[in-house]
PDB file of C-alpha atoms in Angstrom:
ATOM      1  CA  MET A  66      37.789  84.357  66.371  1.00  0.00           C
ATOM      2  CA  LYS A  67      41.402  83.220  66.299  1.00  0.00           C
ATOM      3  CA  MET A  68      42.212  79.542  66.575  1.00  0.00           C
ATOM      4  CA  HIS A  69      45.642  78.104  67.214  1.00  0.00           C
ATOM      5  CA  VAL A  70      46.326  74.764  65.542  1.00  0.00           C
ATOM      6  CA  ASP A  71      49.000  72.571  67.087  1.00  0.00           C
ATOM      7  CA  PRO A  72      50.336  70.166  64.425  1.00  0.00           C
ATOM      8  CA  ASN A  73      51.994  68.017  67.097  1.00  0.00           C
ATOM      9  CA  ARG A  74      48.658  67.316  68.792  1.00  0.00           C
ATOM     10  CA  ILE A  75      47.027  66.536  65.452  1.00  0.00           C
ATOM     11  CA  GLU A  76      49.858  64.165  64.576  1.00  0.00           C
ATOM     12  CA  GLU A  77      49.528  62.471  67.982  1.00  0.00           C
ATOM     13  CA  LEU A  78      45.808  62.046  67.355  1.00  0.00           C
ATOM     14  CA  GLY A  79      46.654  60.403  64.026  1.00  0.00           C
ATOM     15  CA  ARG A  80      49.007  57.962  65.735  1.00  0.00           C
ATOM     16  CA  GLN A  81      46.392  57.143  68.367  1.00  0.00           C
ATOM     17  CA  LEU A  82      43.764  56.505  65.699  1.00  0.00           C
ATOM     18  CA  LYS A  83      46.150  54.203  63.873  1.00  0.00           C
ATOM     19  CA  ASN A  84      46.925  52.287  67.081  1.00  0.00           C
ATOM     20  CA  PHE A  85      43.218  52.035  67.859  1.00  0.00           C
ATOM     21  CA  SER A  86      42.588  50.531  64.426  1.00  0.00           C
ATOM     22  CA  TYR A  87      45.200  47.861  65.180  1.00  0.00           C
ATOM     23  CA  ASN A  88      43.516  47.185  68.533  1.00  0.00           C
ATOM     24  CA  ILE A  89      40.206  46.642  66.736  1.00  0.00           C
ATOM     25  CA  GLU A  90      41.886  44.092  64.474  1.00  0.00           C
ATOM     26  CA  ASP A  91      43.421  42.316  67.477  1.00  0.00           C
ATOM     27  CA  MET A  92      40.088  42.204  69.316  1.00  0.00           C
ATOM     28  CA  TYR A  93      38.337  40.814  66.249  1.00  0.00           C
ATOM     29  CA  GLN A  94      40.959  38.087  65.959  1.00  0.00           C
ATOM     30  CA  TYR A  95      40.530  37.226  69.643  1.00  0.00           C
ATOM     31  CA  VAL A  96      36.716  37.011  69.367  1.00  0.00           C
ATOM     32  CA  TYR A  97      36.962  35.072  66.100  1.00  0.00           C
ATOM     33  CA  ASN A  98      39.333  32.483  67.556  1.00  0.00           C
ATOM     34  CA  MET A  99      37.276  32.062  70.740  1.00  0.00           C
ATOM     35  CA  VAL A 100      33.926  31.701  68.947  1.00  0.00           C
ATOM     36  CA  THR A 101      35.375  29.406  66.288  1.00  0.00           C
ATOM     37  CA  ARG A 102      36.810  27.060  68.939  1.00  0.00           C
ATOM     38  CA  LEU A 103      33.489  27.013  70.790  1.00  0.00           C
ATOM     39  CA  VAL A 104      31.510  26.353  67.591  1.00  0.00           C
ATOM     40  CA  GLU A 105      33.849  23.523  66.586  1.00  0.00           C
ATOM     41  CA  THR A 106      33.564  21.975  70.049  1.00  0.00           C
ATOM     42  CA  VAL A 107      29.754  22.177  69.995  1.00  0.00           C
ATOM     43  CA  GLU A 108      29.517  20.815  66.438  1.00  0.00           C
ATOM     44  CA  ALA A 109      31.781  17.888  67.326  1.00  0.00           C
ATOM     45  CA  LYS A 110      29.637  16.971  70.315  1.00  0.00           C
ATOM     46  CA  TYR A 111      26.083  17.690  69.076  1.00  0.00           C
ATOM     47  CA  HIS A 112      24.628  16.757  65.723  1.00  0.00           C
ATOM     48  CA  GLU A 113      21.034  17.967  66.176  1.00  0.00           C
ATOM     49  CA  SER A 114      19.698  20.268  63.474  1.00  0.00           C
ATOM     50  CA  TYR A 115      18.800  23.104  65.863  1.00  0.00           C
ATOM     51  CA  VAL A 116      22.390  23.095  67.171  1.00  0.00           C
ATOM     52  CA  ARG A 117      23.709  23.231  63.609  1.00  0.00           C
ATOM     53  CA  ALA A 118      21.316  26.115  62.844  1.00  0.00           C
ATOM     54  CA  ASN A 119      22.595  28.043  65.862  1.00  0.00           C
ATOM     55  CA  THR A 120      26.253  27.421  65.019  1.00  0.00           C
ATOM     56  CA  ARG A 121      25.561  28.493  61.424  1.00  0.00           C
ATOM     57  CA  ALA A 122      23.992  31.701  62.762  1.00  0.00           C
ATOM     58  CA  LEU A 123      27.112  32.280  64.893  1.00  0.00           C
ATOM     59  CA  LYS A 124      29.355  31.829  61.857  1.00  0.00           C
ATOM     60  CA  GLU A 125      27.230  34.314  59.886  1.00  0.00           C
ATOM     61  CA  ALA A 126      27.474  36.787  62.767  1.00  0.00           C
ATOM     62  CA  LEU A 127      31.267  36.347  62.702  1.00  0.00           C
ATOM     63  CA  GLY A 128      31.212  37.158  58.993  1.00  0.00           C
ATOM     64  CA  ARG A 129      29.249  40.366  59.643  1.00  0.00           C
ATOM     65  CA  LEU A 130      31.622  41.206  62.483  1.00  0.00           C
ATOM     66  CA  ARG A 131      34.559  40.731  60.088  1.00  0.00           C
ATOM     67  CA  ASN A 132      32.999  43.096  57.536  1.00  0.00           C
ATOM     68  CA  ASN A 133      32.285  45.701  60.209  1.00  0.00           C
ATOM     69  CA  THR A 134      35.802  45.342  61.601  1.00  0.00           C
ATOM     70  CA  GLU A 135      37.327  45.844  58.156  1.00  0.00           C
ATOM     71  CA  THR A 136      35.185  48.930  57.604  1.00  0.00           C
ATOM     72  CA  ALA A 137      36.100  50.392  60.999  1.00  0.00           C
ATOM     73  CA  TYR A 138      39.777  49.584  60.410  1.00  0.00           C
ATOM     74  CA  ARG A 139      39.790  51.300  56.999  1.00  0.00           C
ATOM     75  CA  ASN A 140      37.919  54.345  58.315  1.00  0.00           C
ATOM     76  CA  LEU A 141      40.290  54.724  61.262  1.00  0.00           C
ATOM     77  CA  GLN A 142      43.317  54.329  58.991  1.00  0.00           C
ATOM     78  CA  ASP A 143      41.893  56.989  56.656  1.00  0.00           C
ATOM     79  CA  LEU A 144      41.276  59.358  59.574  1.00  0.00           C
ATOM     80  CA  ALA A 145      44.790  58.729  60.879  1.00  0.00           C
ATOM     81  CA  MET A 146      46.349  59.521  57.508  1.00  0.00           C
ATOM     82  CA  PHE A 147      44.174  62.622  57.158  1.00  0.00           C
ATOM     83  CA  ALA A 148      45.295  63.850  60.588  1.00  0.00           C
ATOM     84  CA  ILE A 149      48.971  63.178  59.857  1.00  0.00           C
ATOM     85  CA  ASN A 150      48.743  64.861  56.436  1.00  0.00           C
ATOM     86  CA  SER A 151      46.910  67.815  57.992  1.00  0.00           C
ATOM     87  CA  ALA A 152      49.677  68.209  60.569  1.00  0.00           C
ATOM     88  CA  SER A 153      52.252  68.240  57.774  1.00  0.00           C
ATOM     89  CA  GLY A 154      50.171  70.796  55.876  1.00  0.00           C
ATOM     90  CA  TYR A 155      49.953  73.074  58.909  1.00  0.00           C
ATOM     91  CA  ARG A 156      53.700  72.798  59.453  1.00  0.00           C
ATOM     92  CA  GLU A 157      54.365  73.659  55.803  1.00  0.00           C
ATOM     93  CA  LYS A 158      52.010  76.642  55.994  1.00  0.00           C
ATOM     94  CA  GLU A 159      53.718  77.870  59.192  1.00  0.00           C
ATOM     95  CA  TYR A 160      57.099  77.486  57.489  1.00  0.00           C
ATOM     96  CA  GLN A 161      55.947  79.460  54.442  1.00  0.00           C
ATOM     97  CA  ILE A 162      54.560  82.244  56.652  1.00  0.00           C
ATOM     98  CA  ALA A 163      57.762  82.400  58.721  1.00  0.00           C
ATOM     99  CA  LYS A 164      59.830  82.463  55.520  1.00  0.00           C
ATOM    100  CA  ALA A 165      57.729  85.297  54.059  1.00  0.00           C
ATOM    101  CA  ILE A 166      58.034  87.273  57.292  1.00  0.00           C
ATOM    102  CA  ALA A 167      61.809  86.747  57.357  1.00  0.00           C
ATOM    103  CA  GLN A 168      62.151  87.842  53.726  1.00  0.00           C
ATOM    104  CA  GLY A 169      59.953  90.874  54.331  1.00  0.00           C
ATOM    105  CA  SER A 170      61.966  91.818  57.415  1.00  0.00           C
ATOM    106  CA  LEU A 171      65.220  91.422  55.512  1.00  0.00           C
ATOM    107  CA  LYS A 172      63.968  93.637  52.645  1.00  0.00           C
ATOM    108  CA  PHE A 173      62.723  96.245  55.116  1.00  0.00           C
ATOM    109  CA  SER A 174      66.043  96.168  56.969  1.00  0.00           C
ATOM    110  CA  ILE A 175      68.028  96.544  53.732  1.00  0.00           C
ATOM    111  CA  ASN A 176      65.791  99.399  52.534  1.00  0.00           C
ATOM    112  CA  LEU A 177      66.109 101.131  55.883  1.00  0.00           C
ATOM    113  CA  SER A 178      69.898 100.726  55.853  1.00  0.00           C
ATOM    114  CA  VAL A 179      70.126 102.079  52.308  1.00  0.00           C
ATOM    115  CA  GLN A 180      67.919 105.047  53.195  1.00  0.00           C
ATOM    116  CA  LYS A 181      70.058 105.842  56.240  1.00  0.00           C
ATOM    117  CA  ALA A 182      73.252 105.549  54.237  1.00  0.00           C
ATOM    118  CA  LEU A 183      71.899 107.763  51.473  1.00  0.00           C
ATOM    119  CA  SER A 184      70.502 110.346  53.873  1.00  0.00           C
ATOM    120  CA  ASN A 185      73.900 110.659  55.598  1.00  0.00           C
ATOM    121  CA  ARG A 186      75.752 110.884  52.302  1.00  0.00           C
ATOM    122  CA  TYR A 187      73.491 113.411  50.577  1.00  0.00           C
ATOM    123  CA  LYS A 188      72.477 115.858  53.234  1.00  0.00           C
ATOM    124  CA  VAL A 189      70.633 118.858  51.963  1.00  0.00           C
ATOM    125  CA  THR A 190      72.067 122.063  53.322  1.00  0.00           C
ATOM    126  CA  ASN A 191      71.090 125.725  53.016  1.00  0.00           C
ATOM    127  CA  ALA A 192      74.351 126.942  51.618  1.00  0.00           C
TER     128      ALA A 192
END
């Protein structure tokens, strides 16, 4: 089974993964700011212990969300770099193959030209 690999599409995927990782960071920051403002507003208005327990639980959930966001961000960045490096590797391999083919064609062409020249110069005759 033959598979064609398009380095441009792989590189584009890498860029999209990188952009998506930035979007995750932006969304975390948005959620963090919104929840923090709400928690501060509630804590300023209510001083009951059950309210404090709930706001503490929200802050802990924000901490877990931060850890998960950092993990997702790192994983997406790693995948993006892997895709971009893979695209470069495929391009390099294609270049090396094209170079080898060109060199082989040149050698074949030179050998063929030399053989033609020699065969015209040294013709064997029945004299």
